[in-house]
Amino acid sequence: MDRPQIPIVLGVSFYTLLYLHYKYDLIARWKGEPIYNDYSYIKQAAERERATRLAALSSFPTSETSLSSSSTG
């Protein structure tokens, strides 16, 4: 036990790099590959779902036109 600080420093460094890789996906960033831990895929899926719902709603006649035509007649 001459130098107990060396294993401690190596352990702390290892777990720090492990945490940073888990949090930021460092290898994918270095390689330029897409990363999936920023929840961008959820935002893209929500936008696609919103666009399809808006397209489906715009294809049906609105309730305002049916209400106005029934109230006038």
PDB file of N, CA, C, O and CB in Angstrom:
ATOM      1  N   MET A   1       0.839  -1.196   0.000  1.00  0.00           N
ATOM      2  CA  MET A   1       0.000   0.000   0.000  1.00  0.00           C
ATOM      3  C   MET A   1       0.870   1.240   0.000  1.00  0.00           C
ATOM      4  O   MET A   1       0.689   2.143   0.817  1.00  0.00           O
ATOM      5  CB  MET A   1      -0.947   0.009   1.212  1.00  0.00           C
ATOM      6  N   ASP A   2       1.800   1.272  -0.911  1.00  0.00           N
ATOM      7  CA  ASP A   2       2.649   2.453  -0.999  1.00  0.00           C
ATOM      8  C   ASP A   2       1.884   3.633  -1.582  1.00  0.00           C
ATOM      9  O   ASP A   2       1.963   4.754  -1.078  1.00  0.00           O
ATOM     10  CB  ASP A   2       3.886   2.159  -1.845  1.00  0.00           C
ATOM     11  N   ARG A   3       1.139   3.363  -2.655  1.00  0.00           N
ATOM     12  CA  ARG A   3       0.435   4.457  -3.321  1.00  0.00           C
ATOM     13  C   ARG A   3      -1.039   4.093  -3.518  1.00  0.00           C
ATOM     14  O   ARG A   3      -1.422   3.671  -4.609  1.00  0.00           O
ATOM     15  CB  ARG A   3       1.100   4.785  -4.682  1.00  0.00           C
ATOM     16  N   PRO A   4      -1.848   4.242  -2.512  1.00  0.00           N
ATOM     17  CA  PRO A   4      -3.268   3.884  -2.690  1.00  0.00           C
ATOM     18  C   PRO A   4      -4.033   4.886  -3.540  1.00  0.00           C
ATOM     19  O   PRO A   4      -5.150   4.601  -3.970  1.00  0.00           O
ATOM     20  CB  PRO A   4      -3.943   3.763  -1.344  1.00  0.00           C
ATOM     21  N   GLN A   5      -3.446   6.063  -3.793  1.00  0.00           N
ATOM     22  CA  GLN A   5      -4.187   7.063  -4.561  1.00  0.00           C
ATOM     23  C   GLN A   5      -4.248   6.718  -6.046  1.00  0.00           C
ATOM     24  O   GLN A   5      -5.144   7.193  -6.744  1.00  0.00           O
ATOM     25  CB  GLN A   5      -3.556   8.430  -4.380  1.00  0.00           C
ATOM     26  N   ILE A   6      -3.313   5.900  -6.548  1.00  0.00           N
ATOM     27  CA  ILE A   6      -3.324   5.568  -7.977  1.00  0.00           C
ATOM     28  C   ILE A   6      -4.563   4.748  -8.349  1.00  0.00           C
ATOM     29  O   ILE A   6      -5.245   5.114  -9.307  1.00  0.00           O
ATOM     30  CB  ILE A   6      -2.049   4.794  -8.354  1.00  0.00           C
ATOM     31  N   PRO A   7      -4.894   3.654  -7.639  1.00  0.00           N
ATOM     32  CA  PRO A   7      -6.123   2.938  -8.006  1.00  0.00           C
ATOM     33  C   PRO A   7      -7.378   3.777  -7.811  1.00  0.00           C
ATOM     34  O   PRO A   7      -8.347   3.636  -8.556  1.00  0.00           O
ATOM     35  CB  PRO A   7      -6.241   1.669  -7.196  1.00  0.00           C
ATOM     36  N   ILE A   8      -7.359   4.640  -6.819  1.00  0.00           N
ATOM     37  CA  ILE A   8      -8.530   5.494  -6.595  1.00  0.00           C
ATOM     38  C   ILE A   8      -8.704   6.460  -7.759  1.00  0.00           C
ATOM     39  O   ILE A   8      -9.816   6.641  -8.254  1.00  0.00           O
ATOM     40  CB  ILE A   8      -8.395   6.274  -5.267  1.00  0.00           C
ATOM     41  N   VAL A   9      -7.625   7.074  -8.194  1.00  0.00           N
ATOM     42  CA  VAL A   9      -7.703   8.013  -9.317  1.00  0.00           C
ATOM     43  C   VAL A   9      -8.119   7.288 -10.590  1.00  0.00           C
ATOM     44  O   VAL A   9      -8.939   7.798 -11.354  1.00  0.00           O
ATOM     45  CB  VAL A   9      -6.351   8.722  -9.528  1.00  0.00           C
ATOM     46  N   LEU A  10      -7.563   6.105 -10.823  1.00  0.00           N
ATOM     47  CA  LEU A  10      -7.944   5.343 -12.014  1.00  0.00           C
ATOM     48  C   LEU A  10      -9.413   4.925 -11.957  1.00  0.00           C
ATOM     49  O   LEU A  10     -10.108   4.964 -12.972  1.00  0.00           O
ATOM     50  CB  LEU A  10      -7.051   4.104 -12.162  1.00  0.00           C
ATOM     51  N   GLY A  11      -9.878   4.532 -10.795  1.00  0.00           N
ATOM     52  CA  GLY A  11     -11.282   4.150 -10.657  1.00  0.00           C
ATOM     53  C   GLY A  11     -12.218   5.318 -10.877  1.00  0.00           C
ATOM     54  O   GLY A  11     -13.226   5.193 -11.572  1.00  0.00           O
ATOM     55  N   VAL A  12     -11.885   6.456 -10.284  1.00  0.00           N
ATOM     56  CA  VAL A  12     -12.724   7.645 -10.463  1.00  0.00           C
ATOM     57  C   VAL A  12     -12.723   8.081 -11.926  1.00  0.00           C
ATOM     58  O   VAL A  12     -13.766   8.453 -12.463  1.00  0.00           O
ATOM     59  CB  VAL A  12     -12.234   8.800  -9.560  1.00  0.00           C
ATOM     60  N   SER A  13     -11.564   8.037 -12.569  1.00  0.00           N
ATOM     61  CA  SER A  13     -11.490   8.406 -13.985  1.00  0.00           C
ATOM     62  C   SER A  13     -12.305   7.456 -14.847  1.00  0.00           C
ATOM     63  O   SER A  13     -13.011   7.890 -15.757  1.00  0.00           O
ATOM     64  CB  SER A  13     -10.037   8.421 -14.457  1.00  0.00           C
ATOM     65  N   PHE A  14     -12.210   6.166 -14.566  1.00  0.00           N
ATOM     66  CA  PHE A  14     -12.955   5.178 -15.348  1.00  0.00           C
ATOM     67  C   PHE A  14     -14.455   5.404 -15.226  1.00  0.00           C
ATOM     68  O   PHE A  14     -15.163   5.431 -16.233  1.00  0.00           O
ATOM     69  CB  PHE A  14     -12.600   3.759 -14.896  1.00  0.00           C
ATOM     70  N   TYR A  15     -14.945   5.566 -13.995  1.00  0.00           N
ATOM     71  CA  TYR A  15     -16.382   5.736 -13.817  1.00  0.00           C
ATOM     72  C   TYR A  15     -16.858   7.098 -14.311  1.00  0.00           C
ATOM     73  O   TYR A  15     -18.016   7.238 -14.703  1.00  0.00           O
ATOM     74  CB  TYR A  15     -16.752   5.559 -12.356  1.00  0.00           C
ATOM     75  N   THR A  16     -15.995   8.092 -14.298  1.00  0.00           N
ATOM     76  CA  THR A  16     -16.363   9.383 -14.877  1.00  0.00           C
ATOM     77  C   THR A  16     -16.537   9.264 -16.381  1.00  0.00           C
ATOM     78  O   THR A  16     -17.512   9.769 -16.937  1.00  0.00           O
ATOM     79  CB  THR A  16     -15.305  10.444 -14.550  1.00  0.00           C
ATOM     80  N   LEU A  17     -15.597   8.599 -17.044  1.00  0.00           N
ATOM     81  CA  LEU A  17     -15.731   8.397 -18.488  1.00  0.00           C
ATOM     82  C   LEU A  17     -16.928   7.512 -18.821  1.00  0.00           C
ATOM     83  O   LEU A  17     -17.609   7.738 -19.822  1.00  0.00           O
ATOM     84  CB  LEU A  17     -14.455   7.778 -19.057  1.00  0.00           C
ATOM     85  N   LEU A  18     -17.186   6.513 -17.993  1.00  0.00           N
ATOM     86  CA  LEU A  18     -18.345   5.655 -18.216  1.00  0.00           C
ATOM     87  C   LEU A  18     -19.641   6.457 -18.108  1.00  0.00           C
ATOM     88  O   LEU A  18     -20.553   6.283 -18.917  1.00  0.00           O
ATOM     89  CB  LEU A  18     -18.353   4.493 -17.211  1.00  0.00           C
ATOM     90  N   TYR A  19     -19.719   7.327 -17.116  1.00  0.00           N
ATOM     91  CA  TYR A  19     -20.904   8.168 -16.959  1.00  0.00           C
ATOM     92  C   TYR A  19     -21.057   9.135 -18.125  1.00  0.00           C
ATOM     93  O   TYR A  19     -22.157   9.315 -18.646  1.00  0.00           O
ATOM     94  CB  TYR A  19     -20.836   8.942 -15.647  1.00  0.00           C
ATOM     95  N   LEU A  20     -19.957   9.756 -18.532  1.00  0.00           N
ATOM     96  CA  LEU A  20     -20.045  10.700 -19.644  1.00  0.00           C
ATOM     97  C   LEU A  20     -20.439   9.999 -20.934  1.00  0.00           C
ATOM     98  O   LEU A  20     -21.183  10.554 -21.743  1.00  0.00           O
ATOM     99  CB  LEU A  20     -18.717  11.426 -19.831  1.00  0.00           C
ATOM    100  N   HIS A  21     -19.944   8.779 -21.129  1.00  0.00           N
ATOM    101  CA  HIS A  21     -20.344   8.036 -22.318  1.00  0.00           C
ATOM    102  C   HIS A  21     -21.829   7.699 -22.259  1.00  0.00           C
ATOM    103  O   HIS A  21     -22.526   7.785 -23.270  1.00  0.00           O
ATOM    104  CB  HIS A  21     -19.510   6.754 -22.461  1.00  0.00           C
ATOM    105  N   TYR A  22     -22.313   7.318 -21.089  1.00  0.00           N
ATOM    106  CA  TYR A  22     -23.733   7.008 -20.936  1.00  0.00           C
ATOM    107  C   TYR A  22     -24.591   8.247 -21.162  1.00  0.00           C
ATOM    108  O   TYR A  22     -25.640   8.175 -21.802  1.00  0.00           O
ATOM    109  CB  TYR A  22     -24.006   6.425 -19.548  1.00  0.00           C
ATOM    110  N   LYS A  23     -24.145   9.373 -20.639  1.00  0.00           N
ATOM    111  CA  LYS A  23     -24.958  10.585 -20.729  1.00  0.00           C
ATOM    112  C   LYS A  23     -24.921  11.213 -22.110  1.00  0.00           C
ATOM    113  O   LYS A  23     -25.955  11.654 -22.612  1.00  0.00           O
ATOM    114  CB  LYS A  23     -24.496  11.591 -19.710  1.00  0.00           C
ATOM    115  N   TYR A  24     -23.750  11.261 -22.736  1.00  0.00           N
ATOM    116  CA  TYR A  24     -23.607  11.997 -23.984  1.00  0.00           C
ATOM    117  C   TYR A  24     -23.317  11.120 -25.191  1.00  0.00           C
ATOM    118  O   TYR A  24     -23.232  11.639 -26.304  1.00  0.00           O
ATOM    119  CB  TYR A  24     -22.526  13.000 -23.843  1.00  0.00           C
ATOM    120  N   ASP A  25     -23.160   9.799 -25.016  1.00  0.00           N
ATOM    121  CA  ASP A  25     -22.862   8.868 -26.103  1.00  0.00           C
ATOM    122  C   ASP A  25     -21.657   9.353 -26.904  1.00  0.00           C
ATOM    123  O   ASP A  25     -21.753   9.662 -28.091  1.00  0.00           O
ATOM    124  CB  ASP A  25     -24.087   8.701 -27.026  1.00  0.00           C
ATOM    125  N   LEU A  26     -20.525   9.409 -26.213  1.00  0.00           N
ATOM    126  CA  LEU A  26     -19.331  10.054 -26.754  1.00  0.00           C
ATOM    127  C   LEU A  26     -18.816   9.390 -28.021  1.00  0.00           C
ATOM    128  O   LEU A  26     -18.396  10.078 -28.952  1.00  0.00           O
ATOM    129  CB  LEU A  26     -18.246  10.061 -25.720  1.00  0.00           C
ATOM    130  N   ILE A  27     -18.842   8.055 -28.073  1.00  0.00           N
ATOM    131  CA  ILE A  27     -18.292   7.365 -29.245  1.00  0.00           C
ATOM    132  C   ILE A  27     -19.099   7.706 -30.489  1.00  0.00           C
ATOM    133  O   ILE A  27     -18.522   7.925 -31.554  1.00  0.00           O
ATOM    134  CB  ILE A  27     -18.276   5.838 -29.023  1.00  0.00           C
ATOM    135  N   ALA A  28     -20.421   7.754 -30.375  1.00  0.00           N
ATOM    136  CA  ALA A  28     -21.248   8.108 -31.527  1.00  0.00           C
ATOM    137  C   ALA A  28     -20.993   9.551 -31.951  1.00  0.00           C
ATOM    138  O   ALA A  28     -20.994   9.854 -33.144  1.00  0.00           O
ATOM    139  CB  ALA A  28     -22.736   7.905 -31.205  1.00  0.00           C
ATOM    140  N   ARG A  29     -20.778  10.429 -30.999  1.00  0.00           N
ATOM    141  CA  ARG A  29     -20.486  11.822 -31.362  1.00  0.00           C
ATOM    142  C   ARG A  29     -19.146  11.934 -32.071  1.00  0.00           C
ATOM    143  O   ARG A  29     -19.013  12.695 -33.030  1.00  0.00           O
ATOM    144  CB  ARG A  29     -20.493  12.716 -30.116  1.00  0.00           C
ATOM    145  N   TRP A  30     -18.147  11.179 -31.606  1.00  0.00           N
ATOM    146  CA  TRP A  30     -16.840  11.228 -32.259  1.00  0.00           C
ATOM    147  C   TRP A  30     -16.905  10.661 -33.666  1.00  0.00           C
ATOM    148  O   TRP A  30     -16.226  11.155 -34.566  1.00  0.00           O
ATOM    149  CB  TRP A  30     -15.806  10.467 -31.440  1.00  0.00           C
ATOM    150  N   LYS A  31     -17.720   9.622 -33.869  1.00  0.00           N
ATOM    151  CA  LYS A  31     -17.838   9.006 -35.190  1.00  0.00           C
ATOM    152  C   LYS A  31     -18.792   9.770 -36.098  1.00  0.00           C
ATOM    153  O   LYS A  31     -18.839   9.511 -37.301  1.00  0.00           O
ATOM    154  CB  LYS A  31     -18.303   7.572 -35.053  1.00  0.00           C
ATOM    155  N   GLY A  32     -19.545  10.698 -35.546  1.00  0.00           N
ATOM    156  CA  GLY A  32     -20.496  11.462 -36.341  1.00  0.00           C
ATOM    157  C   GLY A  32     -21.788  10.717 -36.598  1.00  0.00           C
ATOM    158  O   GLY A  32     -22.545  11.088 -37.496  1.00  0.00           O
ATOM    159  N   GLU A  33     -22.057   9.675 -35.831  1.00  0.00           N
ATOM    160  CA  GLU A  33     -23.286   8.912 -35.994  1.00  0.00           C
ATOM    161  C   GLU A  33     -24.410   9.596 -35.224  1.00  0.00           C
ATOM    162  O   GLU A  33     -24.153  10.378 -34.309  1.00  0.00           O
ATOM    163  CB  GLU A  33     -23.099   7.450 -35.511  1.00  0.00           C
ATOM    164  N   PRO A  34     -25.650   9.305 -35.592  1.00  0.00           N
ATOM    165  CA  PRO A  34     -26.755   9.920 -34.847  1.00  0.00           C
ATOM    166  C   PRO A  34     -26.820   9.379 -33.431  1.00  0.00           C
ATOM    167  O   PRO A  34     -26.541   8.207 -33.178  1.00  0.00           O
ATOM    168  CB  PRO A  34     -28.091   9.677 -35.561  1.00  0.00           C
ATOM    169  N   ILE A  35     -27.193  10.258 -32.516  1.00  0.00           N
ATOM    170  CA  ILE A  35     -27.335   9.849 -31.122  1.00  0.00           C
ATOM    171  C   ILE A  35     -28.821   9.800 -30.798  1.00  0.00           C
ATOM    172  O   ILE A  35     -29.612  10.552 -31.368  1.00  0.00           O
ATOM    173  CB  ILE A  35     -26.575  10.824 -30.156  1.00  0.00           C
ATOM    174  N   TYR A  36     -29.192   8.934 -29.903  1.00  0.00           N
ATOM    175  CA  TYR A  36     -30.607   8.714 -29.622  1.00  0.00           C
ATOM    176  C   TYR A  36     -30.977   9.022 -28.186  1.00  0.00           C
ATOM    177  O   TYR A  36     -32.103   8.742 -27.777  1.00  0.00           O
ATOM    178  CB  TYR A  36     -30.977   7.298 -29.936  1.00  0.00           C
ATOM    179  N   ASN A  37     -30.074   9.586 -27.408  1.00  0.00           N
ATOM    180  CA  ASN A  37     -30.424   9.876 -26.031  1.00  0.00           C
ATOM    181  C   ASN A  37     -30.807  11.335 -25.824  1.00  0.00           C
ATOM    182  O   ASN A  37     -30.872  11.793 -24.683  1.00  0.00           O
ATOM    183  CB  ASN A  37     -29.280   9.517 -25.128  1.00  0.00           C
ATOM    184  N   ASP A  38     -31.061  12.072 -26.892  1.00  0.00           N
ATOM    185  CA  ASP A  38     -31.512  13.447 -26.737  1.00  0.00           C
ATOM    186  C   ASP A  38     -33.011  13.576 -27.004  1.00  0.00           C
ATOM    187  O   ASP A  38     -33.538  14.688 -27.054  1.00  0.00           O
ATOM    188  CB  ASP A  38     -30.732  14.363 -27.673  1.00  0.00           C
ATOM    189  N   TYR A  39     -33.698  12.449 -27.175  1.00  0.00           N
ATOM    190  CA  TYR A  39     -35.138  12.376 -27.369  1.00  0.00           C
ATOM    191  C   TYR A  39     -35.604  13.084 -28.632  1.00  0.00           C
ATOM    192  O   TYR A  39     -36.769  13.471 -28.727  1.00  0.00           O
ATOM    193  CB  TYR A  39     -35.838  12.960 -26.182  1.00  0.00           C
ATOM    194  N   SER A  40     -34.709  13.259 -29.611  1.00  0.00           N
ATOM    195  CA  SER A  40     -35.139  13.874 -30.861  1.00  0.00           C
ATOM    196  C   SER A  40     -36.073  12.957 -31.629  1.00  0.00           C
ATOM    197  O   SER A  40     -36.939  13.431 -32.365  1.00  0.00           O
ATOM    198  CB  SER A  40     -33.936  14.230 -31.721  1.00  0.00           C
ATOM    199  N   TYR A  41     -35.908  11.645 -31.468  1.00  0.00           N
ATOM    200  CA  TYR A  41     -36.793  10.722 -32.168  1.00  0.00           C
ATOM    201  C   TYR A  41     -38.219  10.815 -31.637  1.00  0.00           C
ATOM    202  O   TYR A  41     -39.169  10.565 -32.379  1.00  0.00           O
ATOM    203  CB  TYR A  41     -36.278   9.292 -32.037  1.00  0.00           C
ATOM    204  N   ILE A  42     -38.381  11.170 -30.368  1.00  0.00           N
ATOM    205  CA  ILE A  42     -39.724  11.343 -29.821  1.00  0.00           C
ATOM    206  C   ILE A  42     -40.354  12.612 -30.387  1.00  0.00           C
ATOM    207  O   ILE A  42     -41.542  12.631 -30.709  1.00  0.00           O
ATOM    208  CB  ILE A  42     -39.684  11.399 -28.277  1.00  0.00           C
ATOM    209  N   LYS A  43     -39.554  13.671 -30.507  1.00  0.00           N
ATOM    210  CA  LYS A  43     -40.066  14.908 -31.092  1.00  0.00           C
ATOM    211  C   LYS A  43     -40.465  14.697 -32.545  1.00  0.00           C
ATOM    212  O   LYS A  43     -41.499  15.200 -32.984  1.00  0.00           O
ATOM    213  CB  LYS A  43     -39.022  16.023 -30.989  1.00  0.00           C
ATOM    214  N   GLN A  44     -39.647  13.950 -33.301  1.00  0.00           N
ATOM    215  CA  GLN A  44     -39.969  13.685 -34.700  1.00  0.00           C
ATOM    216  C   GLN A  44     -41.239  12.849 -34.815  1.00  0.00           C
ATOM    217  O   GLN A  44     -42.074  13.109 -35.681  1.00  0.00           O
ATOM    218  CB  GLN A  44     -38.802  12.972 -35.393  1.00  0.00           C
ATOM    219  N   ALA A  45     -41.392  11.855 -33.956  1.00  0.00           N
ATOM    220  CA  ALA A  45     -42.594  11.023 -33.993  1.00  0.00           C
ATOM    221  C   ALA A  45     -43.829  11.839 -33.624  1.00  0.00           C
ATOM    222  O   ALA A  45     -44.892  11.647 -34.214  1.00  0.00           O
ATOM    223  CB  ALA A  45     -42.447   9.824 -33.045  1.00  0.00           C
ATOM    224  N   ALA A  46     -43.704  12.733 -32.667  1.00  0.00           N
ATOM    225  CA  ALA A  46     -44.833  13.578 -32.282  1.00  0.00           C
ATOM    226  C   ALA A  46     -45.211  14.524 -33.412  1.00  0.00           C
ATOM    227  O   ALA A  46     -46.397  14.758 -33.647  1.00  0.00           O
ATOM    228  CB  ALA A  46     -44.502  14.375 -31.017  1.00  0.00           C
ATOM    229  N   GLU A  47     -44.235  15.067 -34.109  1.00  0.00           N
ATOM    230  CA  GLU A  47     -44.533  15.946 -35.243  1.00  0.00           C
ATOM    231  C   GLU A  47     -45.214  15.181 -36.373  1.00  0.00           C
ATOM    232  O   GLU A  47     -46.149  15.687 -36.994  1.00  0.00           O
ATOM    233  CB  GLU A  47     -43.250  16.604 -35.758  1.00  0.00           C
ATOM    234  N   ARG A  48     -44.743  13.951 -36.643  1.00  0.00           N
ATOM    235  CA  ARG A  48     -45.388  13.141 -37.684  1.00  0.00           C
ATOM    236  C   ARG A  48     -46.824  12.808 -37.301  1.00  0.00           C
ATOM    237  O   ARG A  48     -47.721  12.865 -38.142  1.00  0.00           O
ATOM    238  CB  ARG A  48     -44.595  11.847 -37.930  1.00  0.00           C
ATOM    239  N   GLU A  49     -47.044  12.461 -36.040  1.00  0.00           N
ATOM    240  CA  GLU A  49     -48.393  12.142 -35.579  1.00  0.00           C
ATOM    241  C   GLU A  49     -49.292  13.371 -35.672  1.00  0.00           C
ATOM    242  O   GLU A  49     -50.453  13.267 -36.068  1.00  0.00           O
ATOM    243  CB  GLU A  49     -48.361  11.612 -34.133  1.00  0.00           C
ATOM    244  N   ARG A  50     -48.762  14.519 -35.311  1.00  0.00           N
ATOM    245  CA  ARG A  50     -49.539  15.756 -35.389  1.00  0.00           C
ATOM    246  C   ARG A  50     -49.902  16.079 -36.831  1.00  0.00           C
ATOM    247  O   ARG A  50     -51.026  16.488 -37.120  1.00  0.00           O
ATOM    248  CB  ARG A  50     -48.760  16.921 -34.768  1.00  0.00           C
ATOM    249  N   ALA A  51     -48.943  15.893 -37.734  1.00  0.00           N
ATOM    250  CA  ALA A  51     -49.208  16.180 -39.140  1.00  0.00           C
ATOM    251  C   ALA A  51     -50.258  15.235 -39.712  1.00  0.00           C
ATOM    252  O   ALA A  51     -51.119  15.663 -40.481  1.00  0.00           O
ATOM    253  CB  ALA A  51     -47.921  16.081 -39.952  1.00  0.00           C
ATOM    254  N   THR A  52     -50.199  13.967 -39.351  1.00  0.00           N
ATOM    255  CA  THR A  52     -51.201  13.031 -39.867  1.00  0.00           C
ATOM    256  C   THR A  52     -52.574  13.319 -39.287  1.00  0.00           C
ATOM    257  O   THR A  52     -53.581  13.181 -39.981  1.00  0.00           O
ATOM    258  CB  THR A  52     -50.797  11.591 -39.557  1.00  0.00           C
ATOM    259  N   ARG A  53     -52.627  13.719 -38.019  1.00  0.00           N
ATOM    260  CA  ARG A  53     -53.931  14.051 -37.437  1.00  0.00           C
ATOM    261  C   ARG A  53     -54.514  15.313 -38.064  1.00  0.00           C
ATOM    262  O   ARG A  53     -55.717  15.388 -38.314  1.00  0.00           O
ATOM    263  CB  ARG A  53     -53.807  14.232 -35.920  1.00  0.00           C
ATOM    264  N   LEU A  54     -53.664  16.300 -38.318  1.00  0.00           N
ATOM    265  CA  LEU A  54     -54.162  17.513 -38.968  1.00  0.00           C
ATOM    266  C   LEU A  54     -54.645  17.219 -40.379  1.00  0.00           C
ATOM    267  O   LEU A  54     -55.650  17.776 -40.819  1.00  0.00           O
ATOM    268  CB  LEU A  54     -53.076  18.587 -39.000  1.00  0.00           C
ATOM    269  N   ALA A  55     -53.938  16.350 -41.093  1.00  0.00           N
ATOM    270  CA  ALA A  55     -54.371  15.987 -42.440  1.00  0.00           C
ATOM    271  C   ALA A  55     -55.689  15.229 -42.396  1.00  0.00           C
ATOM    272  O   ALA A  55     -56.550  15.434 -43.252  1.00  0.00           O
ATOM    273  CB  ALA A  55     -53.299  15.145 -43.141  1.00  0.00           C
ATOM    274  N   ALA A  56     -55.854  14.364 -41.416  1.00  0.00           N
ATOM    275  CA  ALA A  56     -57.105  13.616 -41.294  1.00  0.00           C
ATOM    276  C   ALA A  56     -58.255  14.542 -40.915  1.00  0.00           C
ATOM    277  O   ALA A  56     -59.370  14.381 -41.411  1.00  0.00           O
ATOM    278  CB  ALA A  56     -56.962  12.496 -40.255  1.00  0.00           C
ATOM    279  N   LEU A  57     -57.996  15.500 -40.048  1.00  0.00           N
ATOM    280  CA  LEU A  57     -59.055  16.428 -39.658  1.00  0.00           C
ATOM    281  C   LEU A  57     -59.432  17.365 -40.796  1.00  0.00           C
ATOM    282  O   LEU A  57     -60.604  17.716 -40.941  1.00  0.00           O
ATOM    283  CB  LEU A  57     -58.623  17.236 -38.447  1.00  0.00           C
ATOM    284  N   SER A  58     -58.477  17.771 -41.594  1.00  0.00           N
ATOM    285  CA  SER A  58     -58.793  18.694 -42.680  1.00  0.00           C
ATOM    286  C   SER A  58     -59.530  18.003 -43.812  1.00  0.00           C
ATOM    287  O   SER A  58     -60.168  18.677 -44.621  1.00  0.00           O
ATOM    288  CB  SER A  58     -57.527  19.335 -43.208  1.00  0.00           C
ATOM    289  N   SER A  59     -59.464  16.686 -43.895  1.00  0.00           N
ATOM    290  CA  SER A  59     -60.169  15.990 -44.966  1.00  0.00           C
ATOM    291  C   SER A  59     -61.653  15.821 -44.645  1.00  0.00           C
ATOM    292  O   SER A  59     -62.452  15.644 -45.564  1.00  0.00           O
ATOM    293  CB  SER A  59     -59.532  14.629 -45.217  1.00  0.00           C
ATOM    294  N   PHE A  60     -62.045  15.869 -43.373  1.00  0.00           N
ATOM    295  CA  PHE A  60     -63.446  15.753 -42.996  1.00  0.00           C
ATOM    296  C   PHE A  60     -64.099  17.132 -43.020  1.00  0.00           C
ATOM    297  O   PHE A  60     -63.428  18.137 -42.786  1.00  0.00           O
ATOM    298  CB  PHE A  60     -63.587  15.104 -41.599  1.00  0.00           C
ATOM    299  N   PRO A  61     -65.407  17.189 -43.302  1.00  0.00           N
ATOM    300  CA  PRO A  61     -66.085  18.495 -43.228  1.00  0.00           C
ATOM    301  C   PRO A  61     -66.132  18.966 -41.782  1.00  0.00           C
ATOM    302  O   PRO A  61     -66.293  18.171 -40.857  1.00  0.00           O
ATOM    303  CB  PRO A  61     -67.526  18.412 -43.816  1.00  0.00           C
ATOM    304  N   THR A  62     -65.990  20.243 -41.611  1.00  0.00           N
ATOM    305  CA  THR A  62     -65.961  20.780 -40.251  1.00  0.00           C
ATOM    306  C   THR A  62     -67.367  20.848 -39.682  1.00  0.00           C
ATOM    307  O   THR A  62     -68.349  20.891 -40.423  1.00  0.00           O
ATOM    308  CB  THR A  62     -65.308  22.172 -40.227  1.00  0.00           C
ATOM    309  N   SER A  63     -67.452  20.857 -38.390  1.00  0.00           N
ATOM    310  CA  SER A  63     -68.762  20.907 -37.739  1.00  0.00           C
ATOM    311  C   SER A  63     -69.381  22.295 -37.863  1.00  0.00           C
ATOM    312  O   SER A  63     -70.599  22.433 -37.755  1.00  0.00           O
ATOM    313  CB  SER A  63     -68.640  20.514 -36.260  1.00  0.00           C
ATOM    314  N   GLU A  64     -68.569  23.324 -38.088  1.00  0.00           N
ATOM    315  CA  GLU A  64     -69.110  24.683 -38.223  1.00  0.00           C
ATOM    316  C   GLU A  64     -69.984  24.799 -39.465  1.00  0.00           C
ATOM    317  O   GLU A  64     -71.045  25.420 -39.410  1.00  0.00           O
ATOM    318  CB  GLU A  64     -67.970  25.715 -38.283  1.00  0.00           C
ATOM    319  N   THR A  65     -69.564  24.219 -40.575  1.00  0.00           N
ATOM    320  CA  THR A  65     -70.357  24.324 -41.801  1.00  0.00           C
ATOM    321  C   THR A  65     -71.646  23.531 -41.672  1.00  0.00           C
ATOM    322  O   THR A  65     -72.682  23.974 -42.167  1.00  0.00           O
ATOM    323  CB  THR A  65     -69.553  23.831 -43.012  1.00  0.00           C
ATOM    324  N   SER A  66     -71.617  22.380 -41.026  1.00  0.00           N
ATOM    325  CA  SER A  66     -72.843  21.598 -40.878  1.00  0.00           C
ATOM    326  C   SER A  66     -73.791  22.271 -39.885  1.00  0.00           C
ATOM    327  O   SER A  66     -75.008  22.210 -40.057  1.00  0.00           O
ATOM    328  CB  SER A  66     -72.516  20.162 -40.419  1.00  0.00           C
ATOM    329  N   LEU A  67     -73.250  22.907 -38.856  1.00  0.00           N
ATOM    330  CA  LEU A  67     -74.100  23.604 -37.899  1.00  0.00           C
ATOM    331  C   LEU A  67     -74.723  24.847 -38.511  1.00  0.00           C
ATOM    332  O   LEU A  67     -75.897  25.125 -38.266  1.00  0.00           O
ATOM    333  CB  LEU A  67     -73.303  23.978 -36.662  1.00  0.00           C
ATOM    334  N   SER A  68     -73.979  25.592 -39.291  1.00  0.00           N
ATOM    335  CA  SER A  68     -74.522  26.815 -39.875  1.00  0.00           C
ATOM    336  C   SER A  68     -75.575  26.490 -40.928  1.00  0.00           C
ATOM    337  O   SER A  68     -76.555  27.224 -41.058  1.00  0.00           O
ATOM    338  CB  SER A  68     -73.399  27.660 -40.490  1.00  0.00           C
ATOM    339  N   SER A  69     -75.397  25.415 -41.678  1.00  0.00           N
ATOM    340  CA  SER A  69     -76.388  25.072 -42.695  1.00  0.00           C
ATOM    341  C   SER A  69     -77.658  24.526 -42.051  1.00  0.00           C
ATOM    342  O   SER A  69     -78.748  24.745 -42.580  1.00  0.00           O
ATOM    343  CB  SER A  69     -75.812  24.048 -43.683  1.00  0.00           C
ATOM    344  N   SER A  70     -77.553  23.829 -40.939  1.00  0.00           N
ATOM    345  CA  SER A  70     -78.746  23.287 -40.284  1.00  0.00           C
ATOM    346  C   SER A  70     -79.496  24.382 -39.525  1.00  0.00           C
ATOM    347  O   SER A  70     -80.718  24.313 -39.400  1.00  0.00           O
ATOM    348  CB  SER A  70     -78.361  22.144 -39.324  1.00  0.00           C
ATOM    349  N   SER A  71     -78.790  25.382 -39.019  1.00  0.00           N
ATOM    350  CA  SER A  71     -79.466  26.430 -38.260  1.00  0.00           C
ATOM    351  C   SER A  71     -80.179  27.414 -39.187  1.00  0.00           C
ATOM    352  O   SER A  71     -81.164  28.030 -38.779  1.00  0.00           O
ATOM    353  CB  SER A  71     -78.463  27.174 -37.377  1.00  0.00           C
ATOM    354  N   THR A  72     -79.707  27.574 -40.417  1.00  0.00           N
ATOM    355  CA  THR A  72     -80.361  28.511 -41.330  1.00  0.00           C
ATOM    356  C   THR A  72     -81.595  27.890 -41.955  1.00  0.00           C
ATOM    357  O   THR A  72     -82.499  28.619 -42.364  1.00  0.00           O
ATOM    358  CB  THR A  72     -79.394  28.961 -42.422  1.00  0.00           C
ATOM    359  N   GLY A  73     -81.665  26.577 -42.042  1.00  0.00           N
ATOM    360  CA  GLY A  73     -82.777  25.949 -42.741  1.00  0.00           C
ATOM    361  C   GLY A  73     -83.817  25.493 -41.867  1.00  0.00           C
ATOM    362  O   GLY A  73     -84.816  24.943 -42.330  1.00  0.00           O
TER     363      GLY A  73
END
